Coordinates of C-alpha atoms and ligand atoms in Angstrom, one line a residue:
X1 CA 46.2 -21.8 22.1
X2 CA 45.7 -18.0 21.2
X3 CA 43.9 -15.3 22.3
X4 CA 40.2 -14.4 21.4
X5 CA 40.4 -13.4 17.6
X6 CA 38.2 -10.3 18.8
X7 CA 38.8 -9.5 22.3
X8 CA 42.3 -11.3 23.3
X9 CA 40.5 -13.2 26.0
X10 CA 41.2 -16.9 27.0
X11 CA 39.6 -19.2 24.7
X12 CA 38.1 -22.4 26.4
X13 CA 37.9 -25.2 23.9
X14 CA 35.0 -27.4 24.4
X15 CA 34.9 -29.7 20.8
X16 CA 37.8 -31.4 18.8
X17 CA 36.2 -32.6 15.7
X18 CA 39.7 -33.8 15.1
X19 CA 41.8 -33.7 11.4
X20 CA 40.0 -32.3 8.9
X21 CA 40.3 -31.0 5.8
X22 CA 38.9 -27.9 4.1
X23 CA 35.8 -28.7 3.4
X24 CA 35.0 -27.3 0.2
X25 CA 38.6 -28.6 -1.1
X26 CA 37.3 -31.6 -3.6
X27 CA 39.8 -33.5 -5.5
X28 CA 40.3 -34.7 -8.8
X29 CA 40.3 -38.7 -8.9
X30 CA 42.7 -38.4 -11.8
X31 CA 45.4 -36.6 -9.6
X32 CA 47.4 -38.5 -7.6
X33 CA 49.8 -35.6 -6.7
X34 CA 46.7 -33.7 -5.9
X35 CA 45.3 -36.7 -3.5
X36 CA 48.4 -36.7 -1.9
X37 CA 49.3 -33.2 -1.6
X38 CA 45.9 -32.6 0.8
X39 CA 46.3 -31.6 3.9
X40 CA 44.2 -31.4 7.3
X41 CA 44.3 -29.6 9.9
X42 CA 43.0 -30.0 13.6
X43 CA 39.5 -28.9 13.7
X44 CA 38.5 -27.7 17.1
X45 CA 36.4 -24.9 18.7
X46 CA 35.9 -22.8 21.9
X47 CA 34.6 -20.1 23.7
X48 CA 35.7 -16.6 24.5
X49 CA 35.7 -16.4 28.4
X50 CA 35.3 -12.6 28.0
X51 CA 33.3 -12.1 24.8
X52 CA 32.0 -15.2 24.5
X53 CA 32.2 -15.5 21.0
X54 CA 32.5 -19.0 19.5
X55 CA 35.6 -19.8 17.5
X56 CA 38.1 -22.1 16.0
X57 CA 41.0 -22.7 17.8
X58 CA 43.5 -22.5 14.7
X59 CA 43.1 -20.2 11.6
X60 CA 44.3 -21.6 8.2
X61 CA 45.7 -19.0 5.6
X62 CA 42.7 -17.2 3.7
X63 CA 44.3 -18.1 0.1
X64 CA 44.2 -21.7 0.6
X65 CA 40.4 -21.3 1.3
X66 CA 39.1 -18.5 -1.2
X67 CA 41.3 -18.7 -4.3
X68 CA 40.5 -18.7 -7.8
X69 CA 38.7 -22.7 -7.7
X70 CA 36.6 -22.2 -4.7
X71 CA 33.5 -23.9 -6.5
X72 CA 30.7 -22.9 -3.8
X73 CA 28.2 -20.8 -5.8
X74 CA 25.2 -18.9 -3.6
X75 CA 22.0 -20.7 -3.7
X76 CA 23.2 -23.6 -5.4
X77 CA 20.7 -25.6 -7.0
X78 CA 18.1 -24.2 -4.3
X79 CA 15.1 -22.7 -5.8
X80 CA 14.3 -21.2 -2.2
X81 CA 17.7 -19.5 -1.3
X82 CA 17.3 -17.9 -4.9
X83 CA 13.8 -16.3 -3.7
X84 CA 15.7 -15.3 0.0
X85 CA 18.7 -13.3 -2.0
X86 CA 15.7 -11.6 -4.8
X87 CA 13.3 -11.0 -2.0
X88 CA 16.5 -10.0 0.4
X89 CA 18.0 -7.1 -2.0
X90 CA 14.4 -5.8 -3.1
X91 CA 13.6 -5.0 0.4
X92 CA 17.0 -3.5 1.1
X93 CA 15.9 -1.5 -2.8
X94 CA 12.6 -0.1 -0.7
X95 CA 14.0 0.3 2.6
X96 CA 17.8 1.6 3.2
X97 CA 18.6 2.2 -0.8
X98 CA 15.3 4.5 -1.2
X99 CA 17.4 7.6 -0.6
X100 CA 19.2 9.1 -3.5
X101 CA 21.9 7.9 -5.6
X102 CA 22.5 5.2 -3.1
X103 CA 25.6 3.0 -2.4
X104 CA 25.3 -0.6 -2.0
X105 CA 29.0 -2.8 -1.5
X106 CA 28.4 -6.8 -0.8
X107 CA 31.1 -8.6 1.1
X108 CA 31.4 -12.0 -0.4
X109 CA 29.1 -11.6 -3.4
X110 CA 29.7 -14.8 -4.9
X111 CA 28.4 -15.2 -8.1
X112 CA 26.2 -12.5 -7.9
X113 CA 22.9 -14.0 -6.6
X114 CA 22.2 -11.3 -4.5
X115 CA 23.8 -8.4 -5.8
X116 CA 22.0 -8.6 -10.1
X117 CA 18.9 -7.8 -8.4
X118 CA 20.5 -4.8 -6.6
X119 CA 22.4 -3.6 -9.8
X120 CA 19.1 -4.7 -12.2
X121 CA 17.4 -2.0 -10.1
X122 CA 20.0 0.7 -10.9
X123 CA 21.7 1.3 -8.1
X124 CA 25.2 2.3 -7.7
X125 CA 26.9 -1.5 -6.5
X126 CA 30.5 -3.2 -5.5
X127 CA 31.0 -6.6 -4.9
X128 CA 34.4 -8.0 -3.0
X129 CA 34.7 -10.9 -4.0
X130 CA 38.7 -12.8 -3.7
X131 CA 37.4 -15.9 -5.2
X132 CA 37.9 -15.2 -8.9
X133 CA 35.7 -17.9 -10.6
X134 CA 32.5 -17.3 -8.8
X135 CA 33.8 -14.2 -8.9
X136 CA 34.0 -13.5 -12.7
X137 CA 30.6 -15.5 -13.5
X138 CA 29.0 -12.2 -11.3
X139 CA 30.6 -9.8 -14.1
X140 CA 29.0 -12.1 -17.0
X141 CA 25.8 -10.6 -15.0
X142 CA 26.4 -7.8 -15.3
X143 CA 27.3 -7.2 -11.7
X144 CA 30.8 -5.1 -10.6
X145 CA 33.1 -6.9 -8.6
X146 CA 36.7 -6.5 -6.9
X147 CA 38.5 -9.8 -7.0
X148 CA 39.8 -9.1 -3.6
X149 CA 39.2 -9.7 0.2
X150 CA 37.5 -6.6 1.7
X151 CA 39.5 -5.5 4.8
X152 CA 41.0 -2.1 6.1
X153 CA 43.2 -1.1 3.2
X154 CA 40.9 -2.4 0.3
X155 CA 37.9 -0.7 1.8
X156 CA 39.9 2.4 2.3
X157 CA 40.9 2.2 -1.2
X158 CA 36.9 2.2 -2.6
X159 CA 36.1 5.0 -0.1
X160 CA 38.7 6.9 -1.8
X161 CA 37.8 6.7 -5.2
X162 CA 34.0 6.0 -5.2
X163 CA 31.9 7.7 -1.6
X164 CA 30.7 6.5 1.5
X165 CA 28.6 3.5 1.1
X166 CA 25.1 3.5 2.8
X167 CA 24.7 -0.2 3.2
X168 CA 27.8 -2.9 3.5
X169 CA 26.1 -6.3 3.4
X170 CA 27.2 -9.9 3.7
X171 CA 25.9 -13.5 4.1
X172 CA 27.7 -16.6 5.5
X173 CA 31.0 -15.0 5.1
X174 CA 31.8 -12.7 8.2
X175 CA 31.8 -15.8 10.3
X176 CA 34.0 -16.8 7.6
X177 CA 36.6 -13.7 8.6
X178 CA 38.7 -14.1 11.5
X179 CA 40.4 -11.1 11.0
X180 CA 37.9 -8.8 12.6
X181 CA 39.4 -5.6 13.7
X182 CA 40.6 -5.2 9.4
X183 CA 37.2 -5.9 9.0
X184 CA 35.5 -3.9 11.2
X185 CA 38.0 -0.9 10.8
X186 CA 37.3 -1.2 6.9
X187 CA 33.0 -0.8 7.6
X188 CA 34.2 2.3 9.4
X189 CA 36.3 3.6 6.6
X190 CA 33.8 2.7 4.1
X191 CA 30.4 3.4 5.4
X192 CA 28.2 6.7 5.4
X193 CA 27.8 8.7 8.9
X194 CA 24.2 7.2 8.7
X195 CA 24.9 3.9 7.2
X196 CA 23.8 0.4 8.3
X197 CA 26.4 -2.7 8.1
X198 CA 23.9 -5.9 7.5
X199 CA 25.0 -9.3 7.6
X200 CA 23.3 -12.7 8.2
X201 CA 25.1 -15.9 9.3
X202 CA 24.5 -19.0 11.0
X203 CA 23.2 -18.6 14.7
X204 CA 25.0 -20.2 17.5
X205 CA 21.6 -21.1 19.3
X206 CA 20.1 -23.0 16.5
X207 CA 23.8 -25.0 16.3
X208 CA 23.0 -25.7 19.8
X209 CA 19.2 -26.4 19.9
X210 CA 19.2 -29.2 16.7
X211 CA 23.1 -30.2 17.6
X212 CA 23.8 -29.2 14.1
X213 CA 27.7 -29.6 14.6
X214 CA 28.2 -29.5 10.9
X215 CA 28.3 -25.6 11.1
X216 CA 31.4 -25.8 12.2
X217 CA 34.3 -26.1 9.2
X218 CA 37.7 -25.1 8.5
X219 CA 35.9 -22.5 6.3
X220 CA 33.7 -21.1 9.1
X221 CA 35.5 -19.0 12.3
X222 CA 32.8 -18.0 14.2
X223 CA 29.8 -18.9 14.8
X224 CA 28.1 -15.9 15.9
X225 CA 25.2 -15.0 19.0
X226 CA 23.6 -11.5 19.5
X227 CA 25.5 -11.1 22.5
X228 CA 29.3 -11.8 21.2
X229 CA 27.7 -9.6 17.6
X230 CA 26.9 -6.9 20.6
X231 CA 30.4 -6.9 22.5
X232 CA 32.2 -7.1 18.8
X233 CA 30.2 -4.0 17.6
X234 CA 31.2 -1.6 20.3
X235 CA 35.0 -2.9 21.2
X236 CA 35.0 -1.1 16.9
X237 CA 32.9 1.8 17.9
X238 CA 29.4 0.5 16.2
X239 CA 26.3 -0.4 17.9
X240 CA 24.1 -3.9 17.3
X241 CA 20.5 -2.4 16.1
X242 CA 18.3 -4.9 15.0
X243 CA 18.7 -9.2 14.5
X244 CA 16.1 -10.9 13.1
X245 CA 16.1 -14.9 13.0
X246 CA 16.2 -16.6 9.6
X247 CA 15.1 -19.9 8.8
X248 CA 18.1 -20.0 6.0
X249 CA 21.4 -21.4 6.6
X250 CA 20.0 -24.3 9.3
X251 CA 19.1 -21.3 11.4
X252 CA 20.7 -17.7 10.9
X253 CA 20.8 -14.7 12.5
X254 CA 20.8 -11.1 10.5
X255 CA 22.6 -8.5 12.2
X256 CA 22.1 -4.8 11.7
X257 CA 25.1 -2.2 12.9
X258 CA 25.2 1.0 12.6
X259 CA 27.4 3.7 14.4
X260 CA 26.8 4.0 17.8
X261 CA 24.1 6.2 18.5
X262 CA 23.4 7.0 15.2
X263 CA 20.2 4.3 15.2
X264 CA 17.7 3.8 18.0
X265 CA 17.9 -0.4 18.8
X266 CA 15.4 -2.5 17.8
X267 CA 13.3 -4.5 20.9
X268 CA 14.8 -7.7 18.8
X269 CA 18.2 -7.2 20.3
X270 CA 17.3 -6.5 24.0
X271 CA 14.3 -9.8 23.7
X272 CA 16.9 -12.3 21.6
X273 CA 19.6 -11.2 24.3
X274 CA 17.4 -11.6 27.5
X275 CA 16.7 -15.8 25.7
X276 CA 20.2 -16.0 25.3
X277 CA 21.2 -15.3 28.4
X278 CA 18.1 -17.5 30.3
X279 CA 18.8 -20.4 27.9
X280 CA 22.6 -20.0 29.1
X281 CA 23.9 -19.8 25.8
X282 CA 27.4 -19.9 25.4
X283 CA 27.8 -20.8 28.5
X284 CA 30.4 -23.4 29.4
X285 CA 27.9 -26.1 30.7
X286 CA 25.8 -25.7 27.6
X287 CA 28.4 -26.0 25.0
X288 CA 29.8 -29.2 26.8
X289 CA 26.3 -30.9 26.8
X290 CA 26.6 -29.9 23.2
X291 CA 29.9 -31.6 22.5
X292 CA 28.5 -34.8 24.4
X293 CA 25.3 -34.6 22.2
X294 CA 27.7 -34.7 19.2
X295 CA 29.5 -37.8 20.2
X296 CA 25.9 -39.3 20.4
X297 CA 25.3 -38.3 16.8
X298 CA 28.4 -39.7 15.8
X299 CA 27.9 -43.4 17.6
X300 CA 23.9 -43.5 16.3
X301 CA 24.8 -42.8 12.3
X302 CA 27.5 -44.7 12.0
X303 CA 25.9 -47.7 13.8
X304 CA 22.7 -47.4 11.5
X305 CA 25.1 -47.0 8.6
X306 CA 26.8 -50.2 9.6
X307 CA 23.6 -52.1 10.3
X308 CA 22.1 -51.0 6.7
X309 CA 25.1 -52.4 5.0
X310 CA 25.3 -55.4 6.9
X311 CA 21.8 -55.8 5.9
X312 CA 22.8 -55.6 2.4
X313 CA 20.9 -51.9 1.9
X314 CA 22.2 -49.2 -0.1
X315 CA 23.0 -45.7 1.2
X316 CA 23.6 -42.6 -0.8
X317 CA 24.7 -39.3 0.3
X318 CA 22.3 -35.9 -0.7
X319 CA 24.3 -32.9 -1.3
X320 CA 27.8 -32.9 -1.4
X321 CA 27.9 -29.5 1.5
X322 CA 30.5 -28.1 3.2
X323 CA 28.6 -29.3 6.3
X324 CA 29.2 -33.0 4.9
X325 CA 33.0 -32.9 5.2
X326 CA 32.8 -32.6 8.6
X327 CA 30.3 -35.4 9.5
X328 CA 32.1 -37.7 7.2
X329 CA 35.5 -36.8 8.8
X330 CA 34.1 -36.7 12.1
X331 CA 32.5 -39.9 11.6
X332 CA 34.8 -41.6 9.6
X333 CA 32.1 -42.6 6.9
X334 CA 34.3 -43.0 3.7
X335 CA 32.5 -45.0 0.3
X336 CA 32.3 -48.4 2.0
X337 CA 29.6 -46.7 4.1
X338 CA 28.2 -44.5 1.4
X339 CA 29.3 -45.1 -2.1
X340 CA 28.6 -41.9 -3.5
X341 CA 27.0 -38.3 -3.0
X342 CA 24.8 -36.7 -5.8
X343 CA 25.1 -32.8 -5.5
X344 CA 23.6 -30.2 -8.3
X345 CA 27.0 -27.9 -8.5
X346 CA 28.9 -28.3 -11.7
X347 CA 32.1 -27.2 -10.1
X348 CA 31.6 -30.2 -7.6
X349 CA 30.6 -33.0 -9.8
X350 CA 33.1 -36.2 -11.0
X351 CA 35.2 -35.3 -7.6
X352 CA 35.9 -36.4 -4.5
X353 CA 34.8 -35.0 -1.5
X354 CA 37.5 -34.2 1.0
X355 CA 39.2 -35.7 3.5
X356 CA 36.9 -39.1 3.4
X357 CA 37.1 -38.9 -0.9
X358 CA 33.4 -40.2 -1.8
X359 CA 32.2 -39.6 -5.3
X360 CA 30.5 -36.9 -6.4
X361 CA 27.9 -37.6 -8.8
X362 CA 25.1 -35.5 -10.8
X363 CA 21.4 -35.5 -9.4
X364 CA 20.9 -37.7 -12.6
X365 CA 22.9 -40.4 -10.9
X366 CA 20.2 -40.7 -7.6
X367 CA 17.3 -42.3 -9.5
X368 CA 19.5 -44.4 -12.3
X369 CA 18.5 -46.9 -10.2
X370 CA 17.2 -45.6 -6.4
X371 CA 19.4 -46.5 -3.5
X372 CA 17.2 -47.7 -0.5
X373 CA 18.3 -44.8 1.8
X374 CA 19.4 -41.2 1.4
X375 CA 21.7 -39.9 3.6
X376 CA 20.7 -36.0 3.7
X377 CA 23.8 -34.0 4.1
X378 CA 21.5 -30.8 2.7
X379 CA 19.1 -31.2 5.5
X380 CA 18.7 -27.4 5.8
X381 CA 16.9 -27.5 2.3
X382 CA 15.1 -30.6 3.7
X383 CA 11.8 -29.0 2.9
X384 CA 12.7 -28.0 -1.0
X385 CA 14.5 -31.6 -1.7
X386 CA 12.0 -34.2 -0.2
X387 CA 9.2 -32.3 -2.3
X388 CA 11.5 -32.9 -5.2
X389 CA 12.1 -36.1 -4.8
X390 CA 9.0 -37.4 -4.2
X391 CA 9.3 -39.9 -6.4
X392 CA 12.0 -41.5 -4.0
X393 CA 9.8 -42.0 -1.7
X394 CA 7.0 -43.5 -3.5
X395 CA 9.7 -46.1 -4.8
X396 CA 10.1 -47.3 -1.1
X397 CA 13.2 -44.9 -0.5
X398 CA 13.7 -44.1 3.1
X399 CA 15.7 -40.3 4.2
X400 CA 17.9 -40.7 6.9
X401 CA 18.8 -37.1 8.9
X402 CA 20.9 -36.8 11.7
X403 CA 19.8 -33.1 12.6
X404 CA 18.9 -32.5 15.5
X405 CA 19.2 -36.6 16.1
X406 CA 19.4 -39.6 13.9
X407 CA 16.1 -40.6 12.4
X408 CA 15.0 -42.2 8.9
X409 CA 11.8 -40.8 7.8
Ligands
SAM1 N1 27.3 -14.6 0.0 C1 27.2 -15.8 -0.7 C2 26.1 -16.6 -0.2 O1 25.5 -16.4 0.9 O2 25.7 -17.6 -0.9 C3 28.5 -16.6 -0.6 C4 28.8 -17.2 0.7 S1 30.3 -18.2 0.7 C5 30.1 -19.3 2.0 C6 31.5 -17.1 1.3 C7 32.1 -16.1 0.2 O3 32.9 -15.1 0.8 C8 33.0 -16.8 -0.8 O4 32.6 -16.6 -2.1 C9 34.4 -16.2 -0.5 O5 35.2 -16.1 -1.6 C10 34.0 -14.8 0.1 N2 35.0 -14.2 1.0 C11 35.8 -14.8 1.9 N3 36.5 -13.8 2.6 C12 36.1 -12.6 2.1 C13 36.5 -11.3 2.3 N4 37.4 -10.9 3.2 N5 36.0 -10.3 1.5 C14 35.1 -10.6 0.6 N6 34.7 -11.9 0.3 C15 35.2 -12.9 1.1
TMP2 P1 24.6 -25.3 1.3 O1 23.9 -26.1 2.4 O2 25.9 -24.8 1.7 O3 23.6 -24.4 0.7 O4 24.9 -26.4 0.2 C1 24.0 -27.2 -0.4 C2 24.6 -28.2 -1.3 O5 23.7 -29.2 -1.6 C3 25.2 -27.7 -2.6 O6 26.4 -28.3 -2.8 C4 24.2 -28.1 -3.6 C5 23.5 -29.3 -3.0 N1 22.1 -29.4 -3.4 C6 21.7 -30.5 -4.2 O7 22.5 -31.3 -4.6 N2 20.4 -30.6 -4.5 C7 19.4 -29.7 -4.1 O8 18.3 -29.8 -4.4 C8 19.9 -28.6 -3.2 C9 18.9 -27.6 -2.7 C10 21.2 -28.5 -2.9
ZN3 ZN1 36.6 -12.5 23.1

């Protein structure tokens, strides 16, 4: 095993989620050379002994990740992620882009969620984006974009021709970047003397807390706490500022960075890091309880799953998520266990979902007729879906999570 992607430190691995494949790589059932070309690769994570950053073990090539197909689109299907990004750039609009003729660049704009409401407000914008379909449907709204990975050079090159930028900002995609020094070394090229580099990601402690072991993904390098953000900051000369918990993403953390000095901390950092470090997060002992909760997980769904088909019930999956890939490889829960998966995303429909190949269906497909159980792979939209689907359950229909434990409700 390698180094510490950040700090070159010895990486203790404490979970092997075993062969999996990329979890947003669905296939076509009407390619065999496709179904036989996929490939997997060992999934399994560890902590920094220095740092104490969580990580993958192995990193897989970028362009096999992002590339021109990658069909995740930002707040797909989910009326309430839409509301995060619009309320998300309007505050941003009254707070750090008040000044004048301001600068906003988005890492990993997507299809543009975010970034429309930041342009329809008239304010000077750039999108990196590598993945060129999402990519290209954030231009049809009217949003700028770079169809390339930010790092080093590519920053350097948009500091040359177009300023300083007084915000860089970014959701769920810097845990997605392994290659942090590019990163971080670009933010410094790129951003204003008085700048602020914002980004919100999954948080280590809520993994931990609800044994949500589906954040981790061949997509997903890190998952991130305010002390391994703090030690990354100022090993790249920035200084961790503010982090405020987010109920999005299962449980997400925003970070604020800003040069060192250049910003007087926010109590958040020193109070979050004081839990942290009480709560013994990311400490070996926790994280190995946490690989032995997983295993738990593992042997209660698929012995439900077993006992409801033996029982002659039937099971459908709820959102065809990266997260899913990983529990249904993990667990080993191919269509004989679940015979299909609606999902809203047009990019994901008529496919098969990776590695364990269940059929993805549209929503119109859950009621036509109602399966007995739904198996909630989308659990952290629980809240937005079960209202939606009340109808499910006033047909008898039964959810079954399996975050933080395996329960039908
Ligand atoms: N920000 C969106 C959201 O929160 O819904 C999209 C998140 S998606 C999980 C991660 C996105 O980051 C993908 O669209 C991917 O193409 C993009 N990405 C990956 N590496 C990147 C990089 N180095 N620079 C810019 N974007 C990147
Ligand atoms: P996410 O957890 O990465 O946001 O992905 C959510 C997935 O669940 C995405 O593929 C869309 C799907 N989904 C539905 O199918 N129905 C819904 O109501 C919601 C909110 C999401
Ligand atoms: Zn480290």
């Amino acid at each position: 095993m390698s180094g510490c992607r950040i700090c070159g430190g010895v990486v203790e691995e404490f979970l092997d989620l075993g062969p999996q494949p990329l979890p947003d790589a669905f296939l076509s059932p009407d390619d065999p050379a496709g179904l036989a070309a996929e490939f997997f690769h060992r999934l399994a994570v560890g902590r920094c002994g220095t740092c104490t950053v969580v990580q993958l073990t192995d990193e897989i090539p970028r362009e096999q990740v992002f590339h021109h197909d990658y069909p995740y689109r930002s707040a797909s299907g989910s009326a309430a992620m839409r509301e995060h990004f619009t309320r998300t750039a309007l505050g941003f609009v009254e707070t750090e882009l008040s000044t004048a003729d301001p600068f906003f660049v988005e890492i990993g704009c997507n299809d543009g969620t975010l970034l429309r409401t930041v342009a329809e407000s008239g304010i000077r914008h750039l999108g990196f984006e590598p993945s060129g379909g999402v990519a290209k449907i954030a231009r049809e709204r009217g949003v700028r974009v770079r169809t390339e990975f930010f790092e080093e050079s590519t920053a350097a090159a948009v500091r040359e021709a177009e300023g300083p930028a007084d915000m860089i900002y970014s959701s769920d995609t810097i845990s997605q970047i392994p290659y942090t020094a590019s990163l971080l070394r670009g933010v410094d090229a790129l951003l204003s003397p008085g700048g602020v580099f914002v980004f919100e990601d999954p948080y280590l402690r809520d993994m931990v807390e609800k044994t949500s072991f589906d954040q981790i993904c061949n997509e997903r390098f890190y998952l991130f706490s305010v002390r391994s953000v703090q030690a990354m900051a100022e090993r790249f000369g920035f200084e961790l500022v503010d982090a405020v918990q987010l109920p999005t993403y299962g449980g997400g953390l925003r970070y604020t960075l800003a040069r060192a000095g250049a910003r007087r901390p926010a109590p958040s950092v020193a109070r979050l890091l004081a839990q942290e470090v009480a709560q013994g997060l990311a400490e070996s002992a926790g994280l190995q309880r946490f690989a032995s909760s997983v295993t738990g997980i593992r042997d209660d769904l698929v012995g439900l799953l077993r006992s409801l088909r033996e029982d002659g019930r039937t099971v459908v999956g709820y959102g065809a998520t990266a997260k899913s890939a990983t529990v249904t490889n993990f667990c080993g829960i191919g269509p004989d266990l679940v015979p299909y998966v609606c999902d809203t995303t047009p990019a994901k429909q008529h496919l098969l979902t990776p590695g364990m190949h269940i059929p993805v269906k549209p929503p119109a497909a859950f009621s036509d007729p109602y399966p007995d159980y739904a198996l909630l792979f989308a659990w952290n939209h629980a809240e937005e879906i079960m209202a939606k689907e009340q109808q499910f359950r006033e047909a008898g229909g039964r959810w079954i999570v399996y975050v933080p434990e395996v329960r039908v409700i």
